[in-house]
PDB file of C-alpha atoms in Angstrom:
ATOM      1  CA  MET Z   1      -0.056  -0.076   0.025  1.00 38.00           C
ATOM      2  CA  ARG Z   2       1.350   3.212  -0.649  1.00 43.00           C
ATOM      3  CA  PHE Z   3       0.844   6.584   0.552  1.00 37.00           C
ATOM      4  CA  THR Z   4       1.087  10.109  -1.426  1.00 42.00           C
ATOM      5  CA  ALA Z   5       3.896  12.203  -0.115  1.00 45.00           C
ATOM      6  CA  PRO Z   6       1.750  15.133   1.360  1.00 45.00           C
ATOM      7  CA  PRO Z   7       2.835  18.463   0.216  1.00 47.00           C
ATOM      8  CA  PRO Z   8       6.048  19.854   1.187  1.00 46.00           C
ATOM      9  CA  LYS Z   9       6.051  22.654   3.962  1.00 45.00           C
ATOM     10  CA  SER Z  10       7.894  25.949   4.123  1.00 41.00           C
ATOM     11  CA  GLY Z  11      11.646  25.486   4.122  1.00 43.00           C
ATOM     12  CA  THR Z  12      11.156  21.831   2.874  1.00 45.00           C
ATOM     13  CA  PRO Z  13      13.269  21.664  -0.149  1.00 48.00           C
ATOM     14  CA  SER Z  14      11.423  20.855  -3.367  1.00 49.00           C
ATOM     15  CA  ALA Z  15      11.150  17.631  -5.545  1.00 50.00           C
ATOM     16  CA  ARG Z  16      10.518  19.894  -8.715  1.00 58.00           C
ATOM     17  CA  PRO Z  17      13.403  19.921 -11.176  1.00 57.00           C
ATOM     18  CA  PRO Z  18      14.471  22.841 -11.681  1.00 64.00           C
ATOM     19  CA  ARG Z  19      14.542  25.259 -15.537  1.00 73.00           C
ATOM     20  CA  ALA Z  20      16.002  23.788 -18.166  1.00 72.00           C
ATOM     21  CA  GLY Z  21      17.742  26.921 -18.469  1.00 78.00           C
ATOM     22  CA  ALA Z  22      19.998  26.590 -15.275  1.00 82.00           C
ATOM     23  CA  VAL Z  23      19.960  23.035 -15.485  1.00 82.00           C
ATOM     24  CA  ILE Z  24      21.878  23.684 -18.910  1.00 88.00           C
ATOM     25  CA  ALA Z  25      23.927  26.521 -17.291  1.00 91.00           C
ATOM     26  CA  ALA Z  26      25.486  24.406 -14.323  1.00 92.00           C
ATOM     27  CA  LEU Z  27      26.368  21.987 -16.338  1.00 94.00           C
ATOM     28  CA  SER Z  28      28.577  24.328 -18.499  1.00 96.00           C
ATOM     29  CA  VAL Z  29      29.879  26.000 -15.858  1.00 97.00           C
ATOM     30  CA  LEU Z  30      31.248  22.185 -14.781  1.00 97.00           C
ATOM     31  CA  ALA Z  31      32.130  21.037 -17.292  1.00 97.00           C
ATOM     32  CA  VAL Z  32      34.185  24.370 -18.615  1.00 98.00           C
ATOM     33  CA  LEU Z  33      35.943  24.336 -14.812  1.00 98.00           C
ATOM     34  CA  SER Z  34      36.386  20.647 -15.227  1.00 98.00           C
ATOM     35  CA  ALA Z  35      37.993  20.294 -18.674  1.00 98.00           C
ATOM     36  CA  VAL Z  36      40.394  23.957 -17.932  1.00 98.00           C
ATOM     37  CA  LEU Z  37      41.344  22.312 -14.574  1.00 98.00           C
ATOM     38  CA  LEU Z  38      42.119  18.901 -16.379  1.00 98.00           C
ATOM     39  CA  ALA Z  39      44.604  20.521 -19.164  1.00 98.00           C
ATOM     40  CA  LEU Z  40      46.310  22.968 -16.921  1.00 98.00           C
ATOM     41  CA  VAL Z  41      47.343  19.688 -15.297  1.00 98.00           C
ATOM     42  CA  ALA Z  42      47.652  17.715 -18.261  1.00 98.00           C
ATOM     43  CA  ALA Z  43      49.874  20.884 -19.593  1.00 98.00           C
ATOM     44  CA  GLU Z  44      51.525  21.035 -16.642  1.00 97.00           C
ATOM     45  CA  TRP Z  45      50.863  24.212 -16.204  1.00 98.00           C
ATOM     46  CA  ALA Z  46      53.740  26.268 -13.711  1.00 98.00           C
ATOM     47  CA  PRO Z  47      51.752  28.501 -12.145  1.00 98.00           C
ATOM     48  CA  LEU Z  48      49.609  25.838 -11.424  1.00 98.00           C
ATOM     49  CA  LEU Z  49      52.202  23.249 -10.217  1.00 98.00           C
ATOM     50  CA  ALA Z  50      53.929  26.342  -8.113  1.00 98.00           C
ATOM     51  CA  TYR Z  51      51.039  26.857  -6.342  1.00 98.00           C
ATOM     52  CA  ASP Z  52      51.049  23.543  -5.871  1.00 98.00           C
ATOM     53  CA  ARG Z  53      53.856  22.806  -4.173  1.00 98.00           C
ATOM     54  CA  GLU Z  54      53.832  25.526  -2.293  1.00 98.00           C
ATOM     55  CA  VAL Z  55      50.243  24.518  -0.495  1.00 98.00           C
ATOM     56  CA  ALA Z  56      51.764  20.906  -0.181  1.00 98.00           C
ATOM     57  CA  ASP Z  57      54.897  22.179   1.537  1.00 98.00           C
ATOM     58  CA  VAL Z  58      53.211  24.851   3.988  1.00 98.00           C
ATOM     59  CA  LEU Z  59      50.927  21.833   5.145  1.00 98.00           C
ATOM     60  CA  HIS Z  60      53.287  18.662   5.282  1.00 98.00           C
ATOM     61  CA  ARG Z  61      55.502  20.995   7.405  1.00 97.00           C
ATOM     62  CA  LYS Z  62      52.622  21.356  10.030  1.00 97.00           C
ATOM     63  CA  ALA Z  63      51.530  17.902   9.843  1.00 97.00           C
ATOM     64  CA  VAL Z  64      55.408  16.898  10.347  1.00 97.00           C
ATOM     65  CA  LYS Z  65      55.189  19.011  13.792  1.00 97.00           C
ATOM     66  CA  ASP Z  66      51.881  17.835  14.873  1.00 97.00           C
ATOM     67  CA  PRO Z  67      52.105  13.768  14.719  1.00 96.00           C
ATOM     68  CA  GLY Z  68      48.686  13.522  17.191  1.00 97.00           C
ATOM     69  CA  PHE Z  69      46.914  15.598  14.556  1.00 97.00           C
ATOM     70  CA  ALA Z  70      48.195  13.936  11.489  1.00 97.00           C
ATOM     71  CA  ARG Z  71      47.050  10.358  12.774  1.00 97.00           C
ATOM     72  CA  LEU Z  72      43.576  12.091  13.763  1.00 98.00           C
ATOM     73  CA  ASN Z  73      43.554  12.677   9.742  1.00 98.00           C
ATOM     74  CA  ARG Z  74      44.808   9.399   9.042  1.00 97.00           C
ATOM     75  CA  VAL Z  75      41.613   8.359  10.848  1.00 97.00           C
ATOM     76  CA  LEU Z  76      39.074  10.417   9.394  1.00 97.00           C
ATOM     77  CA  SER Z  77      40.310  10.092   5.316  1.00 97.00           C
ATOM     78  CA  ASP Z  78      40.845   6.201   6.110  1.00 95.00           C
ATOM     79  CA  TRP Z  79      37.501   5.535   8.026  1.00 97.00           C
ATOM     80  CA  VAL Z  80      35.109   8.496   8.193  1.00 97.00           C
ATOM     81  CA  TRP Z  81      35.180   9.313   4.814  1.00 97.00           C
ATOM     82  CA  ASP Z  82      37.462   6.765   3.077  1.00 97.00           C
ATOM     83  CA  PRO Z  83      35.821   5.490  -0.424  1.00 97.00           C
ATOM     84  CA  TRP Z  84      34.523   2.529   0.901  1.00 97.00           C
ATOM     85  CA  THR Z  85      32.726   4.059   3.281  1.00 97.00           C
ATOM     86  CA  MET Z  86      30.932   6.269   1.082  1.00 97.00           C
ATOM     87  CA  ARG Z  87      29.853   3.066  -1.093  1.00 97.00           C
ATOM     88  CA  ILE Z  88      28.726   1.141   1.333  1.00 97.00           C
ATOM     89  CA  MET Z  89      26.466   4.731   1.851  1.00 97.00           C
ATOM     90  CA  LEU Z  90      24.813   4.662  -1.489  1.00 97.00           C
ATOM     91  CA  ALA Z  91      24.560   0.501  -1.251  1.00 97.00           C
ATOM     92  CA  LEU Z  92      22.209   1.064   1.909  1.00 98.00           C
ATOM     93  CA  ALA Z  93      20.418   3.517   0.402  1.00 97.00           C
ATOM     94  CA  THR Z  94      19.982   1.342  -2.946  1.00 97.00           C
ATOM     95  CA  GLY Z  95      18.404  -1.588  -0.619  1.00 97.00           C
ATOM     96  CA  TRP Z  96      16.435   1.023   1.032  1.00 97.00           C
ATOM     97  CA  LEU Z  97      15.455   1.981  -2.985  1.00 97.00           C
ATOM     98  CA  TRP Z  98      14.870  -1.705  -3.891  1.00 97.00           C
ATOM     99  CA  TRP Z  99      12.807  -2.284  -0.723  1.00 97.00           C
ATOM    100  CA  ARG Z 100      10.192   0.064  -1.469  1.00 95.00           C
ATOM    101  CA  GLY Z 101       9.849  -1.461  -4.795  1.00 96.00           C
ATOM    102  CA  GLU Z 102      11.925   1.551  -6.591  1.00 96.00           C
ATOM    103  CA  ARG Z 103      14.105  -0.570  -8.958  1.00 95.00           C
ATOM    104  CA  VAL Z 104      15.129   1.947 -11.115  1.00 95.00           C
ATOM    105  CA  LEU Z 105      15.750   4.625  -9.864  1.00 96.00           C
ATOM    106  CA  ALA Z 106      18.216   1.810  -6.970  1.00 97.00           C
ATOM    107  CA  GLY Z 107      19.737   0.481 -10.473  1.00 97.00           C
ATOM    108  CA  TRP Z 108      20.219   4.501 -11.700  1.00 97.00           C
ATOM    109  CA  VAL Z 109      22.114   5.186  -8.728  1.00 97.00           C
ATOM    110  CA  VAL Z 110      24.121   2.220  -8.770  1.00 97.00           C
ATOM    111  CA  VAL Z 111      25.282   2.705 -12.539  1.00 97.00           C
ATOM    112  CA  THR Z 112      26.360   6.289 -11.292  1.00 98.00           C
ATOM    113  CA  GLY Z 113      28.539   5.442  -8.929  1.00 97.00           C
ATOM    114  CA  VAL Z 114      30.051   2.940 -11.127  1.00 97.00           C
ATOM    115  CA  VAL Z 115      30.115   5.534 -13.835  1.00 98.00           C
ATOM    116  CA  GLY Z 116      32.138   8.086 -11.288  1.00 98.00           C
ATOM    117  CA  THR Z 117      34.675   5.201 -10.445  1.00 97.00           C
ATOM    118  CA  VAL Z 118      35.207   4.718 -13.838  1.00 98.00           C
ATOM    119  CA  VAL Z 119      35.825   8.417 -15.071  1.00 98.00           C
ATOM    120  CA  GLN Z 120      37.857   8.764 -11.562  1.00 98.00           C
ATOM    121  CA  GLN Z 121      40.439   5.891 -12.460  1.00 97.00           C
ATOM    122  CA  GLY Z 122      40.472   5.982 -16.453  1.00 98.00           C
ATOM    123  CA  LEU Z 123      41.715   9.907 -15.893  1.00 98.00           C
ATOM    124  CA  LYS Z 124      44.249   8.767 -13.394  1.00 98.00           C
ATOM    125  CA  ALA Z 125      45.445   6.040 -15.855  1.00 97.00           C
ATOM    126  CA  ALA Z 126      45.405   9.149 -18.509  1.00 98.00           C
ATOM    127  CA  VAL Z 127      46.514  12.467 -16.895  1.00 97.00           C
ATOM    128  CA  GLY Z 128      49.425  10.278 -14.525  1.00 97.00           C
ATOM    129  CA  ARG Z 129      50.003  12.776 -12.172  1.00 98.00           C
ATOM    130  CA  ASP Z 130      53.095  11.822  -9.285  1.00 97.00           C
ATOM    131  CA  ARG Z 131      52.126  12.295  -5.796  1.00 98.00           C
ATOM    132  CA  PRO Z 132      53.990  14.809  -3.683  1.00 97.00           C
ATOM    133  CA  ARG Z 133      56.978  13.060  -2.345  1.00 96.00           C
ATOM    134  CA  TRP Z 134      58.498  13.676   0.926  1.00 97.00           C
ATOM    135  CA  PRO Z 135      61.422  12.302   2.789  1.00 96.00           C
ATOM    136  CA  ASP Z 136      59.649  12.590   5.682  1.00 95.00           C
ATOM    137  CA  PRO Z 137      56.082  11.894   4.685  1.00 96.00           C
ATOM    138  CA  VAL Z 138      52.856  11.232   7.422  1.00 96.00           C
ATOM    139  CA  ASP Z 139      50.923   9.493   5.054  1.00 96.00           C
ATOM    140  CA  SER Z 140      51.101   7.013   1.946  1.00 93.00           C
ATOM    141  CA  ALA Z 141      48.527   6.700  -0.944  1.00 94.00           C
ATOM    142  CA  HIS Z 142      48.333   4.431  -4.181  1.00 89.00           C
ATOM    143  CA  TYR Z 143      47.409   5.222  -7.643  1.00 91.00           C
ATOM    144  CA  ALA Z 144      48.005   8.619  -9.752  1.00 97.00           C
ATOM    145  CA  ALA Z 145      47.388  11.881  -7.864  1.00 98.00           C
ATOM    146  CA  PHE Z 146      44.753  13.775 -10.473  1.00 98.00           C
ATOM    147  CA  PRO Z 147      41.451  13.163  -9.851  1.00 98.00           C
ATOM    148  CA  SER Z 148      41.446  12.698  -5.533  1.00 98.00           C
ATOM    149  CA  GLY Z 149      39.126   9.334  -5.635  1.00 97.00           C
ATOM    150  CA  HIS Z 150      38.216  10.697  -2.275  1.00 98.00           C
ATOM    151  CA  ALA Z 151      37.294  13.809  -2.838  1.00 98.00           C
ATOM    152  CA  MET Z 152      35.546  12.935  -5.887  1.00 98.00           C
ATOM    153  CA  THR Z 153      33.256  10.008  -4.620  1.00 98.00           C
ATOM    154  CA  ALA Z 154      32.162  11.655  -1.510  1.00 98.00           C
ATOM    155  CA  VAL Z 155      31.013  14.354  -4.013  1.00 98.00           C
ATOM    156  CA  VAL Z 156      29.638  11.687  -6.176  1.00 98.00           C
ATOM    157  CA  ALA Z 157      28.067  10.140  -3.114  1.00 98.00           C
ATOM    158  CA  PHE Z 158      26.633  12.894  -0.855  1.00 98.00           C
ATOM    159  CA  GLY Z 159      25.476  14.831  -3.860  1.00 98.00           C
ATOM    160  CA  LEU Z 160      23.452  11.569  -4.976  1.00 98.00           C
ATOM    161  CA  LEU Z 161      22.332  11.315  -1.575  1.00 98.00           C
ATOM    162  CA  LEU Z 162      20.894  14.465  -1.052  1.00 98.00           C
ATOM    163  CA  TRP Z 163      19.093  14.405  -4.211  1.00 97.00           C
ATOM    164  CA  LEU Z 164      16.950  11.410  -3.110  1.00 97.00           C
ATOM    165  CA  LEU Z 165      16.717  12.534  -0.322  1.00 97.00           C
ATOM    166  CA  ARG Z 166      15.249  16.139  -1.361  1.00 95.00           C
ATOM    167  CA  ARG Z 167      13.573  13.863  -4.198  1.00 94.00           C
ATOM    168  CA  PHE Z 168      11.418  11.897  -1.204  1.00 95.00           C
ATOM    169  CA  GLY Z 169      10.244  15.448   0.322  1.00 93.00           C
ATOM    170  CA  ALA Z 170      12.194  15.186   3.257  1.00 94.00           C
ATOM    171  CA  ARG Z 171      11.927  17.205   6.193  1.00 95.00           C
ATOM    172  CA  ALA Z 172      13.356  20.614   6.862  1.00 94.00           C
ATOM    173  CA  PRO Z 173      15.514  19.202   9.867  1.00 96.00           C
ATOM    174  CA  VAL Z 174      16.521  16.209   8.267  1.00 96.00           C
ATOM    175  CA  TRP Z 175      17.415  18.146   4.894  1.00 96.00           C
ATOM    176  CA  ARG Z 176      19.433  20.905   6.622  1.00 97.00           C
ATOM    177  CA  ALA Z 177      21.308  18.127   9.028  1.00 98.00           C
ATOM    178  CA  ALA Z 178      21.695  15.853   5.993  1.00 98.00           C
ATOM    179  CA  LEU Z 179      23.218  19.387   3.852  1.00 98.00           C
ATOM    180  CA  ALA Z 180      25.641  19.850   6.990  1.00 98.00           C
ATOM    181  CA  VAL Z 181      26.981  16.920   7.423  1.00 98.00           C
ATOM    182  CA  ALA Z 182      27.784  16.429   3.439  1.00 98.00           C
ATOM    183  CA  ALA Z 183      29.325  20.402   3.188  1.00 98.00           C
ATOM    184  CA  VAL Z 184      31.657  18.856   6.384  1.00 98.00           C
ATOM    185  CA  SER Z 185      32.376  15.725   5.041  1.00 98.00           C
ATOM    186  CA  VAL Z 186      32.794  17.321   1.312  1.00 98.00           C
ATOM    187  CA  VAL Z 187      35.358  19.776   2.631  1.00 98.00           C
ATOM    188  CA  GLY Z 188      36.479  17.561   6.040  1.00 98.00           C
ATOM    189  CA  VAL Z 189      38.062  15.462   3.068  1.00 98.00           C
ATOM    190  CA  GLY Z 190      39.836  17.201   0.721  1.00 98.00           C
ATOM    191  CA  VAL Z 191      41.491  18.863   3.780  1.00 98.00           C
ATOM    192  CA  THR Z 192      42.449  15.715   4.821  1.00 98.00           C
ATOM    193  CA  ARG Z 193      43.979  14.442   2.073  1.00 98.00           C
ATOM    194  CA  LEU Z 194      45.627  17.578   1.167  1.00 98.00           C
ATOM    195  CA  TYR Z 195      47.268  17.779   4.650  1.00 98.00           C
ATOM    196  CA  LEU Z 196      48.060  13.957   5.120  1.00 98.00           C
ATOM    197  CA  GLY Z 197      50.836  14.874   1.823  1.00 98.00           C
ATOM    198  CA  VAL Z 198      49.473  12.538  -0.817  1.00 98.00           C
ATOM    199  CA  HIS Z 199      47.135  15.093  -2.628  1.00 98.00           C
ATOM    200  CA  TRP Z 200      47.911  18.472  -4.848  1.00 98.00           C
ATOM    201  CA  PHE Z 201      45.216  21.347  -4.188  1.00 98.00           C
ATOM    202  CA  SER Z 202      44.017  20.906  -7.835  1.00 98.00           C
ATOM    203  CA  ASP Z 203      43.900  17.166  -7.527  1.00 98.00           C
ATOM    204  CA  VAL Z 204      40.948  17.825  -4.679  1.00 98.00           C
ATOM    205  CA  VAL Z 205      39.540  20.446  -6.779  1.00 98.00           C
ATOM    206  CA  GLY Z 206      39.802  19.049  -9.521  1.00 98.00           C
ATOM    207  CA  GLY Z 207      37.991  15.517  -7.609  1.00 98.00           C
ATOM    208  CA  TRP Z 208      35.133  17.883  -6.393  1.00 98.00           C
ATOM    209  CA  LEU Z 209      34.422  19.235  -9.841  1.00 98.00           C
ATOM    210  CA  LEU Z 210      34.295  16.182 -11.433  1.00 98.00           C
ATOM    211  CA  GLY Z 211      32.228  14.450  -8.734  1.00 98.00           C
ATOM    212  CA  ALA Z 212      30.196  17.391  -8.984  1.00 98.00           C
ATOM    213  CA  LEU Z 213      29.587  16.832 -12.802  1.00 98.00           C
ATOM    214  CA  VAL Z 214      28.912  13.369 -12.473  1.00 98.00           C
ATOM    215  CA  VAL Z 215      26.121  13.831 -10.567  1.00 98.00           C
ATOM    216  CA  ALA Z 216      24.211  16.826 -11.758  1.00 97.00           C
ATOM    217  CA  LEU Z 217      24.251  15.083 -15.367  1.00 97.00           C
ATOM    218  CA  SER Z 218      22.703  11.952 -13.639  1.00 97.00           C
ATOM    219  CA  VAL Z 219      20.105  13.303 -11.917  1.00 95.00           C
ATOM    220  CA  THR Z 220      19.466  15.645 -15.459  1.00 94.00           C
ATOM    221  CA  LEU Z 221      18.546  12.717 -17.340  1.00 94.00           C
ATOM    222  CA  TYR Z 222      16.926  10.642 -14.673  1.00 95.00           C
ATOM    223  CA  GLU Z 223      15.043  13.816 -14.275  1.00 89.00           C
ATOM    224  CA  ARG Z 224      14.359  14.564 -17.948  1.00 86.00           C
ATOM    225  CA  CYS Z 225      13.857  11.262 -19.180  1.00 84.00           C
ATOM    226  CA  GLY Z 226      14.282   8.530 -16.741  1.00 64.00           C
ATOM    227  CA  SER Z 227      11.071   9.273 -14.603  1.00 60.00           C
ATOM    228  CA  GLY Z 228       9.184  12.524 -14.500  1.00 48.00           C
ATOM    229  CA  GLY Z 229       7.773  12.993 -10.914  1.00 48.00           C
ATOM    230  CA  VAL Z 230       8.289  11.090  -7.330  1.00 49.00           C
ATOM    231  CA  ARG Z 231       6.900   8.134  -6.605  1.00 49.00           C
ATOM    232  CA  GLY Z 232       4.676   7.676  -3.327  1.00 47.00           C
ATOM    233  CA  GLY Z 233       6.236   7.245  -0.226  1.00 52.00           C
ATOM    234  CA  SER Z 234       6.110   8.811   3.289  1.00 54.00           C
ATOM    235  CA  ARG Z 235       8.220  11.921   3.320  1.00 67.00           C
ATOM    236  CA  ILE Z 236      11.288  11.479   5.553  1.00 74.00           C
TER     237      ILE Z 236
END
């Protein structure tokens, strides 16, 4: 038995898709910024490399002087905001959607997560950027540097979760709490990767931009082509 969701109260996000013009503009901005940054990284643009090095040097010196805070950052990076933690959250959301009978939407979330990972790993292999190297490292990481997998996966995961909350009419307190957790996590995971000296600043920004682009494209395609409205269900 399904229950039709009541109209959202004041302060509750609407599930109504934004206007086409605004969507196209947002997608264009994300695509252009992602492409420009990718080109600059691939071309090893000197001013960008110099800024990356400056940020990395400052944060690395701080991390070496404060090993306790470095350990905290490792816990946050390797457990709380690890890509597998993000994937588990998406898996739980997918299971909830499947249980509700939202099979198409559940599959769409899974495909979006897979596409995000494929894009991330494909660009890492194509660009082949070296990570920062230190004589006294406080952490280590594998694979190429650009884009940051932690940053990109966090944006994809939280972007999709926020979209689902909005789509199913989350109440205002739930929405605000989720938005705060998402913002802290996305920014926090980027900061931890920089502080631990395993990424350049532009790697993290690239991960954020590309993750946002993947989510924006996925949501737009689903809302415009996959399903026009919210299927019934009690509000979150």
